[in-house]
Amino acid sequence: MDEKRFSQSDSNLQMANNARIEHTSSEGHEGDATCVAYFDGQLFSGGADGKIRIWSPELQLLATVNAHEAYIYCMAINQHGKVYSSSCDGQVHFMMPPYGDDSVQELFRCDDAIQAMYCDGSVLYTGDDKGVVTTWTNDRMLFKYSLVEEVKSLAGEQNLIYTVRDLDVVVSQVAEGKSGKYSNKAVIPGKSPLQLLGPLVDGKRSYLAFTDRSGMGLQLVNNLSQQRYSKIWELPDCHEWIVNALCGNETYLYSGGYDKKVKGWTDLGAGKPKALGEVEVDSCVNSICCGANNTVYIASSDGYIRSAKFV
């Protein structure tokens, strides 16, 4: 498919006004709400206070877990509902339902910052500031891959590892066998964050989304092997400030950042995305995730959690 590039002023990309904030949490984290993840009818938020809060879909607080003694960087949830979280003191913890202080266990600790994690089924991927990606299954380490540069965003699928290193998105193919070796399959100009999304085809997501090198525009490329990561479209300067949060599903892509806005997009594979609208958040958007019934959950720098609807 030919690459499509659109300016923010393109009349077909003007934002609709259907998007709205539906709920705001009655209380927040102490400091930033740093990450959110949704699983099986519950929302999990991590914060600078080291706590993981568990919410109903309508953002009623169900539980507060003292997961860490330090700032939480990120979370990931596997197919069994095991919640992994990393903190700035180099520790990665996990918990299983029923979630609570007594269920928190340590997976490992290190001298490096684990700033990115991702779950694909039962496999956990962790990436650190030294450029090492580690894969885990059943809470046992499988392999370590030294990708040289700091891992700022991370995903994994089948035998592929997707990372962002400064100004490039890198797709690495893992060698078969117990070698820990890999080869670069693609290097694409772009920045963190990245997001796998779109319909599943032979166990792989159809699209890979990430920001352009300015950090304020979005790009979408084909993720299926026969398409060789060809660019579908590019939206330069679709945000006024740096984008630092993406989420998506089979149909929609959402983006949020320092401009205190979350925006939605659809018709992703049609060559020209359709803008769904935008919501204003009162503070910087740190993390977003997709929930049920086309709900988007937002973690922001004021410590509060919000839910938004775009369709």
CSV table of C-alpha atoms in Angstrom, one decimal:
chain,number,residue,atom,x,y,z
A,1,MET,CA,0.0,0.0,0.0
A,2,ASP,CA,1.3,3.4,-0.9
A,3,GLU,CA,2.4,5.6,2.0
A,4,LYS,CA,-0.1,8.3,3.0
A,5,ARG,CA,0.9,11.5,4.7
A,6,PHE,CA,-1.7,14.0,6.0
A,7,SER,CA,-1.3,17.4,7.6
A,8,GLN,CA,-3.3,18.3,10.8
A,9,SER,CA,-5.3,20.7,8.7
A,10,ASP,CA,-6.6,18.1,6.3
A,11,SER,CA,-10.4,18.6,6.4
A,12,ASN,CA,-11.1,14.9,6.5
A,13,LEU,CA,-9.1,14.5,9.7
A,14,GLN,CA,-10.8,17.3,11.7
A,15,MET,CA,-11.8,16.0,15.1
A,16,ALA,CA,-15.5,15.2,15.8
A,17,ASN,CA,-17.0,16.3,19.1
A,18,ASN,CA,-18.5,13.0,20.2
A,19,ALA,CA,-15.7,12.1,22.6
A,20,ARG,CA,-16.3,12.7,26.3
A,21,ILE,CA,-15.0,12.0,29.8
A,22,GLU,CA,-17.5,9.6,31.5
A,23,HIS,CA,-16.0,9.0,34.9
A,24,THR,CA,-13.2,10.4,37.1
A,25,SER,CA,-11.9,8.6,40.2
A,26,SER,CA,-13.0,10.0,43.5
A,27,GLU,CA,-9.4,9.8,44.8
A,28,GLY,CA,-6.0,9.6,43.2
A,29,HIS,CA,-2.5,8.4,43.7
A,30,GLU,CA,-0.1,10.5,45.8
A,31,GLY,CA,1.8,12.0,42.9
A,32,ASP,CA,1.5,10.8,39.4
A,33,ALA,CA,-0.7,8.0,38.2
A,34,THR,CA,2.0,6.4,36.0
A,35,CYS,CA,0.3,3.4,34.3
A,36,VAL,CA,-3.0,1.7,33.7
A,37,ALA,CA,-3.9,-1.9,32.6
A,38,TYR,CA,-7.3,-3.6,32.1
A,39,PHE,CA,-8.2,-7.2,32.7
A,40,ASP,CA,-11.4,-9.2,33.0
A,41,GLY,CA,-13.7,-6.3,34.2
A,42,GLN,CA,-11.2,-4.6,36.4
A,43,LEU,CA,-8.8,-1.7,35.9
A,44,PHE,CA,-5.4,-1.5,37.6
A,45,SER,CA,-3.5,1.7,38.1
A,46,GLY,CA,0.1,2.2,39.3
A,47,GLY,CA,1.4,5.3,40.8
A,48,ALA,CA,4.4,7.3,42.1
A,49,ASP,CA,3.3,6.3,45.6
A,50,GLY,CA,4.2,2.6,44.9
A,51,LYS,CA,0.6,1.5,45.2
A,52,ILE,CA,-1.6,-0.4,42.7
A,53,ARG,CA,-5.2,0.6,42.9
A,54,ILE,CA,-8.0,-1.7,41.6
A,55,TRP,CA,-11.1,-0.1,40.1
A,56,SER,CA,-14.5,-1.1,38.7
A,57,PRO,CA,-15.2,-0.2,35.1
A,58,GLU,CA,-17.0,2.9,36.5
A,59,LEU,CA,-13.9,3.8,38.5
A,60,GLN,CA,-15.2,2.8,41.9
A,61,LEU,CA,-12.2,1.9,44.1
A,62,LEU,CA,-12.2,-1.8,44.9
A,63,ALA,CA,-8.8,-2.2,46.6
A,64,THR,CA,-5.5,-0.6,47.2
A,65,VAL,CA,-2.4,-2.8,47.2
A,66,ASN,CA,1.0,-1.8,48.6
A,67,ALA,CA,2.9,-3.3,45.7
A,68,HIS,CA,6.2,-1.3,46.0
A,69,GLU,CA,8.1,1.0,48.2
A,70,ALA,CA,9.1,3.2,45.3
A,71,TYR,CA,7.7,4.9,42.1
A,72,ILE,CA,6.0,2.4,39.8
A,73,TYR,CA,7.2,2.6,36.2
A,74,CYS,CA,4.9,0.2,34.4
A,75,MET,CA,2.6,-2.8,34.6
A,76,ALA,CA,1.7,-5.8,32.4
A,77,ILE,CA,-1.0,-8.5,32.9
A,78,ASN,CA,-0.8,-12.0,31.4
A,79,GLN,CA,-3.6,-14.2,30.2
A,80,HIS,CA,-4.2,-15.7,33.7
A,81,GLY,CA,-4.6,-12.3,35.4
A,82,LYS,CA,-1.2,-12.2,36.9
A,83,VAL,CA,-0.2,-8.5,37.4
A,84,TYR,CA,3.5,-7.6,37.0
A,85,SER,CA,4.8,-4.3,38.1
A,86,SER,CA,8.2,-2.6,38.1
A,87,SER,CA,9.5,0.2,40.2
A,88,CYS,CA,12.4,2.7,40.1
A,89,ASP,CA,14.4,0.7,42.7
A,90,GLY,CA,15.0,-2.1,40.2
A,91,GLN,CA,12.4,-4.5,41.5
A,92,VAL,CA,9.7,-6.4,39.6
A,93,HIS,CA,6.8,-7.8,41.6
A,94,PHE,CA,3.7,-9.8,40.7
A,95,MET,CA,0.4,-10.8,42.2
A,96,MET,CA,-2.4,-13.2,41.5
A,97,PRO,CA,-6.1,-12.9,42.5
A,98,PRO,CA,-7.4,-12.4,45.1
A,99,TYR,CA,-5.3,-9.3,44.8
A,100,GLY,CA,-3.9,-7.8,48.1
A,101,ASP,CA,-0.8,-7.0,50.1
A,102,ASP,CA,-0.3,-10.7,51.0
A,103,SER,CA,-0.4,-11.8,47.3
A,104,VAL,CA,2.5,-9.5,46.2
A,105,GLN,CA,5.7,-11.5,45.5
A,106,GLU,CA,9.1,-10.6,44.1
A,107,LEU,CA,10.0,-11.8,40.6
A,108,PHE,CA,13.5,-10.3,40.6
A,109,ARG,CA,15.5,-7.3,41.5
A,110,CYS,CA,18.5,-5.7,39.8
A,111,ASP,CA,20.5,-2.5,39.6
A,112,ASP,CA,18.9,-1.4,36.3
A,113,ALA,CA,15.6,0.4,35.7
A,114,ILE,CA,12.9,-1.8,34.2
A,115,GLN,CA,11.0,0.8,32.3
A,116,ALA,CA,9.0,-1.3,29.9
A,117,MET,CA,7.1,-4.6,30.2
A,118,TYR,CA,4.8,-6.6,27.9
A,119,CYS,CA,2.8,-9.8,28.2
A,120,ASP,CA,2.0,-12.0,25.2
A,121,GLY,CA,-0.2,-14.8,26.5
A,122,SER,CA,1.9,-16.4,29.4
A,123,VAL,CA,5.2,-14.9,28.2
A,124,LEU,CA,6.5,-11.8,30.0
A,125,TYR,CA,9.0,-9.4,28.3
A,126,THR,CA,11.0,-6.9,30.5
A,127,GLY,CA,13.3,-4.2,29.1
A,128,ASP,CA,15.8,-2.1,31.0
A,129,ASP,CA,17.8,1.1,30.6
A,130,LYS,CA,20.9,-0.9,29.6
A,131,GLY,CA,19.2,-2.3,26.5
A,132,VAL,CA,18.6,-5.8,27.8
A,133,VAL,CA,15.3,-7.5,27.0
A,134,THR,CA,14.5,-10.6,29.1
A,135,THR,CA,11.8,-13.2,28.4
A,136,TRP,CA,10.0,-15.1,31.2
A,137,THR,CA,7.6,-18.0,31.4
A,138,ASN,CA,6.0,-19.4,34.6
A,139,ASP,CA,8.1,-16.8,36.4
A,140,ARG,CA,11.4,-18.4,35.2
A,141,MET,CA,13.8,-16.6,33.0
A,142,LEU,CA,14.1,-18.0,29.5
A,143,PHE,CA,16.6,-15.8,27.6
A,144,LYS,CA,18.3,-12.4,27.7
A,145,TYR,CA,18.8,-10.3,24.6
A,146,SER,CA,21.3,-7.5,24.7
A,147,LEU,CA,19.8,-4.8,22.3
A,148,VAL,CA,22.6,-2.3,23.2
A,149,GLU,CA,20.4,0.8,23.7
A,150,GLU,CA,17.9,1.8,26.4
A,151,VAL,CA,14.5,0.1,25.9
A,152,LYS,CA,11.9,2.8,26.1
A,153,SER,CA,9.0,0.9,24.8
A,154,LEU,CA,8.5,-2.8,24.3
A,155,ALA,CA,6.2,-5.5,22.7
A,156,GLY,CA,6.6,-9.1,21.8
A,157,GLU,CA,4.8,-11.5,19.5
A,158,GLN,CA,5.8,-15.1,18.4
A,159,ASN,CA,9.5,-14.9,17.6
A,160,LEU,CA,9.7,-11.1,17.3
A,161,ILE,CA,10.6,-8.4,19.8
A,162,TYR,CA,9.6,-4.8,19.2
A,163,THR,CA,11.6,-2.0,20.9
A,164,VAL,CA,12.3,1.7,20.6
A,165,ARG,CA,15.8,2.9,20.9
A,166,ASP,CA,16.1,6.7,20.9
A,167,LEU,CA,15.0,7.6,17.3
A,168,ASP,CA,14.3,4.2,15.8
A,169,VAL,CA,11.7,1.4,16.1
A,170,VAL,CA,13.5,-1.9,15.9
A,171,VAL,CA,12.0,-5.3,15.1
A,172,SER,CA,14.3,-8.1,16.2
A,173,GLN,CA,13.8,-11.8,15.2
A,174,VAL,CA,14.8,-14.3,17.8
A,175,ALA,CA,17.0,-17.2,16.7
A,176,GLU,CA,15.5,-20.6,17.3
A,177,GLY,CA,17.0,-22.7,20.1
A,178,LYS,CA,18.4,-21.8,23.4
A,179,SER,CA,20.9,-19.2,22.2
A,180,GLY,CA,19.6,-15.8,23.2
A,181,LYS,CA,20.7,-14.6,19.7
A,182,TYR,CA,18.7,-12.4,17.4
A,183,SER,CA,18.9,-10.5,14.2
A,184,ASN,CA,17.4,-7.2,13.2
A,185,LYS,CA,14.4,-7.7,10.9
A,186,ALA,CA,13.5,-4.0,10.4
A,187,VAL,CA,14.6,-0.6,11.6
A,188,ILE,CA,12.0,2.2,11.2
A,189,PRO,CA,12.5,5.9,12.0
A,190,GLY,CA,10.3,6.6,15.0
A,191,LYS,CA,10.1,7.2,18.8
A,192,SER,CA,8.4,5.7,21.8
A,193,PRO,CA,5.8,4.7,22.6
A,194,LEU,CA,4.8,1.8,20.3
A,195,GLN,CA,1.6,-0.3,20.1
A,196,LEU,CA,0.6,-3.6,18.4
A,197,LEU,CA,-3.0,-3.5,17.3
A,198,GLY,CA,-5.5,-4.5,14.6
A,199,PRO,CA,-7.1,-7.8,13.7
A,200,LEU,CA,-5.2,-11.0,14.5
A,201,VAL,CA,-3.9,-12.9,11.4
A,202,ASP,CA,-2.1,-16.2,12.0
A,203,GLY,CA,-1.5,-15.1,15.6
A,204,LYS,CA,0.0,-11.7,14.7
A,205,ARG,CA,-1.5,-8.2,15.0
A,206,SER,CA,-2.0,-6.5,11.7
A,207,TYR,CA,-0.5,-3.1,12.5
A,208,LEU,CA,2.3,-1.5,14.5
A,209,ALA,CA,1.8,2.1,15.6
A,210,PHE,CA,4.3,4.6,17.0
A,211,THR,CA,5.2,8.2,17.0
A,212,ASP,CA,7.4,9.9,14.4
A,213,ARG,CA,10.8,11.3,15.3
A,214,SER,CA,9.3,14.7,16.4
A,215,GLY,CA,7.2,12.8,19.0
A,216,MET,CA,4.1,14.8,18.1
A,217,GLY,CA,2.9,12.8,15.0
A,218,LEU,CA,1.7,9.2,14.6
A,219,GLN,CA,2.7,6.5,12.1
A,220,LEU,CA,1.1,3.2,11.3
A,221,VAL,CA,2.9,0.4,9.4
A,222,ASN,CA,1.9,-3.1,8.4
A,223,ASN,CA,3.0,-5.8,10.9
A,224,LEU,CA,2.3,-8.9,8.8
A,225,SER,CA,5.5,-10.5,7.4
A,226,GLN,CA,4.4,-10.4,3.8
A,227,GLN,CA,4.0,-6.6,4.0
A,228,ARG,CA,7.6,-6.0,5.2
A,229,TYR,CA,6.5,-3.2,7.6
A,230,SER,CA,5.4,-0.9,4.8
A,231,LYS,CA,3.9,2.4,6.0
A,232,ILE,CA,0.2,2.8,5.8
A,233,TRP,CA,-0.1,6.4,6.8
A,234,GLU,CA,1.5,9.2,8.8
A,235,LEU,CA,-0.1,12.0,10.7
A,236,PRO,CA,2.5,14.7,11.5
A,237,ASP,CA,1.9,17.2,14.3
A,238,CYS,CA,-1.5,15.6,15.3
A,239,HIS,CA,-0.7,16.6,18.9
A,240,GLU,CA,0.6,19.9,20.1
A,241,TRP,CA,3.2,18.4,22.4
A,242,ILE,CA,5.0,15.1,22.9
A,243,VAL,CA,2.9,11.9,22.7
A,244,ASN,CA,3.8,9.5,25.5
A,245,ALA,CA,0.9,7.1,25.6
A,246,LEU,CA,-0.7,4.8,23.0
A,247,CYS,CA,-3.3,2.0,23.2
A,248,GLY,CA,-5.4,0.2,20.6
A,249,ASN,CA,-7.5,-2.8,19.7
A,250,GLU,CA,-8.8,-4.5,16.6
A,251,THR,CA,-10.5,-1.3,15.4
A,252,TYR,CA,-9.3,1.8,17.2
A,253,LEU,CA,-6.1,3.6,18.0
A,254,TYR,CA,-5.8,6.2,20.8
A,255,SER,CA,-3.0,8.6,21.7
A,256,GLY,CA,-2.3,11.0,24.6
A,257,GLY,CA,0.5,13.2,25.8
A,258,TYR,CA,1.8,16.4,27.3
A,259,ASP,CA,-0.8,18.5,25.6
A,260,LYS,CA,-3.3,17.0,28.1
A,261,LYS,CA,-5.4,15.5,25.4
A,262,VAL,CA,-6.4,12.0,24.3
A,263,LYS,CA,-7.4,11.5,20.7
A,264,GLY,CA,-9.0,8.6,18.9
A,265,TRP,CA,-8.7,7.2,15.4
A,266,THR,CA,-10.4,4.5,13.3
A,267,ASP,CA,-10.4,3.2,9.7
A,268,LEU,CA,-6.8,2.4,10.4
A,269,GLY,CA,-6.1,0.2,7.3
A,270,ALA,CA,-8.0,2.3,4.8
A,271,GLY,CA,-5.1,4.6,3.9
A,272,LYS,CA,-6.6,7.6,5.7
A,273,PRO,CA,-7.6,7.3,9.3
A,274,LYS,CA,-10.8,8.8,10.6
A,275,ALA,CA,-10.6,11.0,13.6
A,276,LEU,CA,-13.1,10.0,16.4
A,277,GLY,CA,-12.6,13.1,18.6
A,278,GLU,CA,-10.6,14.2,21.5
A,279,VAL,CA,-11.0,14.7,25.3
A,280,GLU,CA,-9.3,17.3,27.5
A,281,VAL,CA,-7.6,16.0,30.6
A,282,ASP,CA,-6.6,18.5,33.3
A,283,SER,CA,-3.0,17.3,33.4
A,284,CYS,CA,-0.3,15.5,31.5
A,285,VAL,CA,-1.4,12.1,30.1
A,286,ASN,CA,1.1,9.4,31.4
A,287,SER,CA,-0.6,6.2,30.3
A,288,ILE,CA,-3.8,4.9,28.5
A,289,CYS,CA,-5.4,1.5,28.0
A,290,CYS,CA,-8.4,0.0,26.3
A,291,GLY,CA,-11.2,-1.5,28.4
A,292,ALA,CA,-14.5,-3.1,27.6
A,293,ASN,CA,-17.3,-1.5,25.5
A,294,ASN,CA,-14.9,0.9,23.7
A,295,THR,CA,-13.9,2.6,27.0
A,296,VAL,CA,-10.4,4.2,27.3
A,297,TYR,CA,-8.8,4.7,30.7
A,298,ILE,CA,-6.4,7.5,31.3
A,299,ALA,CA,-3.7,7.9,34.0
A,300,SER,CA,-2.4,11.4,34.4
A,301,SER,CA,0.1,13.5,36.4
A,302,ASP,CA,-2.5,14.8,38.9
A,303,GLY,CA,-2.8,11.2,40.2
A,304,TYR,CA,-6.4,10.7,39.1
A,305,ILE,CA,-7.9,8.1,36.7
A,306,ARG,CA,-10.5,8.9,34.1
A,307,SER,CA,-12.5,6.9,31.6
A,308,ALA,CA,-13.5,8.3,28.2
A,309,LYS,CA,-15.8,7.2,25.4
A,310,PHE,CA,-15.1,8.0,21.7
A,311,VAL,CA,-17.9,6.0,20.0
